Amino acid sequence: LNVTADNVGTDDNALSTDVGGQLNAEGTSDGDNPGNVNVENSGDLTTGPITADDIDLTATGDVQVTNDGDGADLTADTIDLNSTGGDVGSEDDPIKVDTDEVNAYGENVYIESDGDLNVGTVVAEDEVQLTADGDVTDTDTGAGVVADEVTITAGGNIGSDDNPLDVNADDLTTTSGGDTNLDLTSPSTNVDVTAGGDIDIDSTGAVQGKADGQSIDIVADGDIGSPSKPFEATLPNVGDRPSATSNYGSVWLKKLPLEFKLILNLNGGVLDGKTGTITIIMADGTVFVLPLPTRAGYRFLYWLGSIYYAGDEYLVVAGHTFTAVWQKIVGPAPGPDPGPDPGPDPYYGGPQVPQTGDALEARAVAALALLGAVLVIAALLCRREEETA
C-alpha cells in the first residue's frame, strides 16, 4: 500500500490500515517540507523508509522497516513506535532511526542509530536493545528505558553528568566508549557496566554485578553487592579505589584486579636509598623481579621466603614477605709486624755498603782467604827458584 498526502493521519486520528504486505507512506505537507505520518495497522506493520516531521507507527503485531539502502529507516523530529502484541524491530534487523527523540513500546524493542540516540520512553515487556555510534541519552521528561533486560551500546557516552540515563531493569548491560552515567529505579538491578571513561551509578534500590571503567562511583539506597557475591569493580591502575556508598544498606565490594602486598625486609641492607622494610602493592597475576640490595661489609646471598636470588621472578598470586640474607665479608689473617721500614741502603758511588755487621764480616773472611792463597803461591815460587839455582 502506497500512501502520499500532506499528512498521513493525525495525532488524534491515525490512518487505520489492515495491510498484510508493505506500507509505504509519505507526508508531503506544503510540497517541500515533509508532513506527519500517523498509522495504525491491524496485525504486523512493515514499512519502507519514511521521512517526515513526526512519525507515529502502531500495530497489533510486529513493527518492522524494510530498507535496501544504507541510510536511516525512519527520519523525523520525533518517532513513536508501538507494538501492542509483538516486537519493534528485531535482534537481527533493528530499526535504524535519525531523530531528536524516539519512543517505543513492544514485547521486545530493538533500535539503533548511526549518530546519537536520544530516548524519551522506551518500554518492553522482555528486552530492550539500544545501539548508537554516538551518545545514548534521554530527554529527562520521559521514563527512560524500562524492561526486564536492557542492553545499551554506545560509541560515545551513555547519559551525562547533569542528566544520567534513567533505567528500570532487572538486568542491565552497557558498553560505552566514553563515560557512563545511570539512574537506576528498580528495587534491585544486576549490572554489567563497561566504559572507556568514568562510571557513575545512582540507584534507589540495590545494585549487584560488576563494573569496569577508569573510575567507579556507586551510590545506592539499598545494598551494593552481597556477602556471597561482592560487587566487582575493575580499575586500570594499581592503587586506584572505587567509591561505593549505601544510604540504608551494606556494601560488599571486591576491587579487581586483586592486589597484594609484597614486603621486602632489607635486614640491615639498603635498596634504592631505602632501609628497613619496603612495601610494594602489585596486581594479581603480575610478575615481580627480585632486586639486589647492598650492605657495607656484607655479601648479599638471597631472599628468604622460600629462596629467591636477585633477578628471579615471582608470580604474584598472594601477599608475600621476602627477607634479605647476608654473609659477612672476612679478609685474610694478618702476619707478624715487620717493624718500621729501614729505608733504602746508602750508596756512595762505589760498591754498595752493607748496613749490617754480618755482611761486613763475610767480606773480611773472603779477603783474608784470598790473601792467604797469594802468600802460599809466592812461597812455592821462591822455593822452586832456589832448587833451580
Coordinates of N, CA and C in Angstrom, one line a residue, residues 93-203:
D93 N 17.7 -7.3 12.9 CA 17.4 -6.2 12.0 C 16.7 -5.1 12.8
P94 N 17.5 -4.4 13.7 CA 16.9 -3.3 14.5 C 16.5 -2.1 13.5
I95 N 15.5 -1.4 14.0 CA 15.1 -0.2 13.3 C 16.1 0.9 13.4
K96 N 16.6 1.4 12.3 CA 17.6 2.5 12.4 C 16.9 3.8 12.3
V97 N 17.1 4.7 13.3 CA 16.4 6.0 13.3 C 17.4 7.1 13.2
D98 N 16.9 8.2 12.7 CA 17.6 9.5 12.7 C 16.6 10.5 13.3
T99 N 16.7 10.9 14.6 CA 15.6 11.6 15.2 C 16.2 12.4 16.4
D100 N 15.4 13.4 16.9 CA 15.7 14.1 18.1 C 15.2 13.3 19.3
E101 N 14.2 12.5 19.1 CA 13.6 11.8 20.2 C 12.9 10.5 19.7
V102 N 13.2 9.4 20.3 CA 12.5 8.2 20.0 C 11.8 7.6 21.2
N103 N 10.5 7.2 21.0 CA 9.7 6.5 22.0 C 9.2 5.2 21.4
A104 N 9.2 4.1 22.2 CA 8.8 2.8 21.7 C 8.2 1.9 22.8
Y105 N 7.3 1.0 22.3 CA 6.8 0.1 23.2 C 6.6 -1.2 22.5
G106 N 6.9 -2.4 23.1 CA 6.7 -3.7 22.5 C 7.1 -4.8 23.4
E107 N 6.8 -6.0 23.0 CA 7.3 -7.1 23.8 C 8.8 -7.1 23.9
N108 N 9.5 -6.8 22.7 CA 10.9 -6.6 22.7 C 11.1 -5.4 21.8
V109 N 12.1 -4.6 22.1 CA 12.4 -3.4 21.3 C 13.9 -3.3 20.9
Y110 N 14.1 -3.2 19.6 CA 15.5 -3.1 19.0 C 15.6 -1.9 18.1
I111 N 16.4 -0.9 18.6 CA 16.6 0.3 17.9 C 18.1 0.7 17.8
E112 N 18.5 1.3 16.7 CA 19.8 1.7 16.5 C 19.9 3.0 15.8
S113 N 21.1 3.7 15.9 CA 21.3 5.0 15.2 C 22.8 5.1 14.8
D114 N 23.0 5.7 13.6 CA 24.3 5.9 13.1 C 25.0 7.1 13.9
G115 N 24.1 7.9 14.6 CA 24.6 9.1 15.3 C 24.3 8.9 16.8
D116 N 23.8 10.0 17.4 CA 23.3 10.0 18.8 C 21.9 9.4 18.8
L117 N 21.6 8.8 20.0 CA 20.2 8.3 20.2 C 19.7 8.9 21.4
N118 N 18.6 9.7 21.3 CA 18.0 10.4 22.4 C 16.7 9.7 22.7
V119 N 16.5 9.2 23.9 CA 15.4 8.4 24.3 C 14.4 9.2 25.1
G120 N 13.1 9.1 24.8 CA 12.1 9.6 25.6 C 11.6 8.6 26.6
T121 N 10.8 7.7 26.1 CA 10.3 6.5 26.9 C 10.4 5.3 26.0
V122 N 11.2 4.3 26.4 CA 11.3 3.0 25.6 C 11.0 1.9 26.6
V123 N 9.8 1.2 26.4 CA 9.4 0.2 27.3 C 9.2 -1.1 26.6
A124 N 9.7 -2.2 27.2 CA 9.5 -3.6 26.6 C 9.1 -4.5 27.8
E125 N 8.2 -5.5 27.4 CA 7.9 -6.5 28.4 C 9.0 -7.4 28.7
D126 N 9.9 -7.6 27.8 CA 11.0 -8.5 28.0 C 12.4 -7.8 27.8
E127 N 12.7 -7.4 26.6 CA 14.1 -6.9 26.3 C 14.1 -5.6 25.5
V128 N 15.0 -4.8 25.8 CA 15.3 -3.6 25.0 C 16.8 -3.6 24.7
Q129 N 17.1 -3.4 23.4 CA 18.5 -3.2 22.9 C 18.6 -1.9 22.1
L130 N 19.5 -1.0 22.6 CA 19.7 0.2 22.0 C 21.2 0.3 21.6
T131 N 21.4 0.7 20.4 CA 22.8 0.8 19.9 C 23.0 2.1 19.1
A132 N 24.1 2.8 19.4 CA 24.3 4.1 18.7 C 25.8 4.2 18.5
D133 N 26.2 4.8 17.4 CA 27.6 5.1 17.1 C 28.1 6.3 18.0
G134 N 27.1 7.2 18.4 CA 27.4 8.3 19.2 C 27.0 8.1 20.6
D135 N 26.3 9.1 21.2 CA 25.9 9.0 22.6 C 24.5 8.4 22.7
V136 N 24.1 7.8 23.8 CA 22.8 7.4 24.2 C 22.4 8.2 25.4
T137 N 21.3 9.0 25.2 CA 20.9 9.9 26.3 C 19.3 9.8 26.4
D138 N 18.8 10.5 27.4 CA 17.3 10.6 27.4 C 16.9 12.1 27.6
T139 N 15.6 12.3 27.3 CA 15.1 13.7 27.3 C 14.9 14.3 28.6
D140 N 15.0 13.4 29.7 CA 14.7 13.9 31.1 C 13.3 14.2 31.3
T141 N 12.4 14.0 30.3 CA 11.0 14.2 30.5 C 10.2 12.9 30.4
G142 N 10.8 11.9 29.9 CA 10.2 10.6 29.8 C 10.6 9.7 30.9
A143 N 10.3 8.4 30.8 CA 10.6 7.4 31.8 C 12.0 6.8 31.5
G144 N 12.6 7.1 30.4 CA 13.8 6.5 30.1 C 13.6 5.1 29.5
V145 N 14.4 4.1 30.0 CA 14.3 2.7 29.4 C 13.8 1.8 30.5
V146 N 12.7 1.0 30.2 CA 12.1 0.1 31.1 C 11.9 -1.2 30.5
A147 N 12.5 -2.3 31.1 CA 12.3 -3.7 30.6 C 12.9 -4.6 31.6
D148 N 12.6 -5.9 31.5 CA 13.3 -6.9 32.4 C 14.8 -6.9 32.1
E149 N 15.1 -6.8 30.8 CA 16.5 -6.9 30.4 C 16.8 -5.8 29.4
V150 N 17.9 -5.0 29.7 CA 18.3 -3.9 28.9 C 19.7 -4.0 28.5
T151 N 20.0 -3.8 27.2 CA 21.4 -3.8 26.7 C 21.6 -2.5 25.9
I152 N 22.6 -1.7 26.3 CA 22.8 -0.4 25.6 C 24.3 -0.4 25.2
T153 N 24.5 -0.1 23.9 CA 25.9 0.0 23.4 C 26.0 1.4 22.8
A154 N 27.1 2.1 23.2 CA 27.3 3.4 22.6 C 28.8 3.6 22.3
G155 N 29.0 4.2 21.1 CA 30.4 4.6 20.8 C 30.9 5.7 21.6
G156 N 30.0 6.6 22.1 CA 30.3 7.7 22.9 C 29.9 7.5 24.4
N157 N 29.2 8.5 24.9 CA 28.7 8.4 26.3 C 27.3 7.8 26.4
I158 N 27.1 7.3 27.6 CA 25.7 6.9 28.0 C 25.3 7.8 29.1
G159 N 24.3 8.6 28.9 CA 23.9 9.6 29.9 C 24.9 10.7 30.0
S160 N 24.8 11.5 31.0 CA 25.7 12.6 31.2 C 25.8 13.0 32.6
D161 N 26.7 13.8 33.0 CA 26.8 14.2 34.5 C 25.6 14.8 35.0
D162 N 25.0 15.8 34.2 CA 23.9 16.5 34.6 C 22.5 15.9 34.2
N163 N 22.6 14.8 33.4 CA 21.4 14.1 33.0 C 21.7 12.6 32.8
P164 N 21.8 11.9 33.9 CA 22.0 10.4 33.7 C 20.9 9.7 33.0
L165 N 21.2 8.6 32.3 CA 20.2 7.9 31.7 C 19.3 7.1 32.7
D166 N 18.0 7.3 32.6 CA 17.1 6.6 33.5 C 16.8 5.2 33.0
V167 N 17.1 4.2 33.9 CA 16.8 2.8 33.5 C 16.1 2.1 34.7
N168 N 15.1 1.3 34.3 CA 14.4 0.5 35.3 C 14.4 -0.9 34.7
A169 N 15.3 -1.8 35.2 CA 15.5 -3.1 34.7 C 16.0 -4.1 35.7
D170 N 15.7 -5.3 35.5 CA 16.3 -6.4 36.4 C 17.7 -6.6 36.1
D171 N 18.0 -6.7 34.8 CA 19.4 -6.9 34.3 C 19.8 -5.8 33.3
L172 N 20.9 -5.2 33.5 CA 21.4 -4.1 32.7 C 22.8 -4.4 32.2
T173 N 23.0 -4.3 30.9 CA 24.4 -4.5 30.4 C 24.6 -3.2 29.5
T174 N 25.7 -2.5 29.8 CA 26.0 -1.3 29.0 C 27.5 -1.4 28.6
T175 N 27.8 -0.9 27.4 CA 29.1 -0.7 26.9 C 29.2 0.6 26.3
S176 N 30.2 1.4 26.7 CA 30.4 2.8 26.1 C 31.9 3.0 25.9
G177 N 32.1 3.8 24.8 CA 33.5 4.3 24.6 C 33.9 5.4 25.4
G178 N 32.9 6.1 26.0 CA 33.2 7.2 26.9 C 32.7 7.0 28.3
D179 N 32.1 8.0 28.9 CA 31.6 7.9 30.3 C 30.2 7.2 30.3
T180 N 29.8 6.7 31.4 CA 28.5 6.1 31.7 C 27.9 6.7 32.9
N181 N 26.8 7.3 32.8 CA 26.1 7.9 34.0 C 24.6 7.3 34.0
L182 N 24.3 6.6 35.0 CA 23.0 5.9 35.1 C 22.2 6.3 36.4
D183 N 20.9 6.4 36.2 CA 20.0 6.5 37.4 C 19.1 5.2 37.3
L184 N 19.3 4.4 38.3 CA 18.5 3.1 38.3 C 17.4 3.2 39.3
T185 N 16.2 2.8 38.8 CA 15.0 3.0 39.6 C 14.3 1.6 40.0
S186 N 14.9 0.5 39.6 CA 14.4 -0.8 40.0 C 14.7 -1.1 41.5
P187 N 13.9 -1.9 42.2 CA 14.3 -2.3 43.5 C 15.6 -3.0 43.6
S188 N 16.0 -3.7 42.6 CA 17.3 -4.3 42.6 C 17.7 -4.5 41.1
T189 N 18.9 -4.1 40.8 CA 19.4 -4.2 39.4 C 20.7 -4.9 39.4
N190 N 20.8 -5.9 38.6 CA 22.1 -6.6 38.3 C 22.7 -6.0 37.1
V191 N 23.9 -5.4 37.3 CA 24.5 -4.6 36.2 C 25.8 -5.2 35.8
D192 N 26.1 -5.0 34.5 CA 27.4 -5.3 33.9 C 27.8 -4.1 33.0
V193 N 28.5 -3.2 33.6 CA 28.8 -1.9 33.0 C 30.3 -1.8 32.6
T194 N 30.5 -1.6 31.3 CA 31.9 -1.4 30.8 C 32.0 0.0 30.2
A195 N 33.0 0.8 30.5 CA 33.1 2.1 30.0 C 34.6 2.4 29.7
G196 N 34.8 3.2 28.6 CA 36.1 3.6 28.3 C 36.5 4.8 29.2
G197 N 35.5 5.4 29.8 CA 35.8 6.5 30.7 C 35.3 6.2 32.1
D198 N 34.7 7.2 32.8 CA 34.2 7.1 34.2 C 32.8 6.5 34.2
I199 N 32.5 5.8 35.4 CA 31.2 5.2 35.6 C 30.6 5.8 36.9
D200 N 29.4 6.3 36.8 CA 28.7 6.9 37.9 C 27.3 6.3 37.9
I201 N 27.0 5.6 39.0 CA 25.7 4.9 39.1 C 25.0 5.4 40.4
D202 N 23.8 5.9 40.2 CA 22.9 6.2 41.4 C 21.7 5.2 41.3
S203 N 21.3 4.7 42.4 CA 20.2 3.7 42.5 C 19.3 4.0 43.7

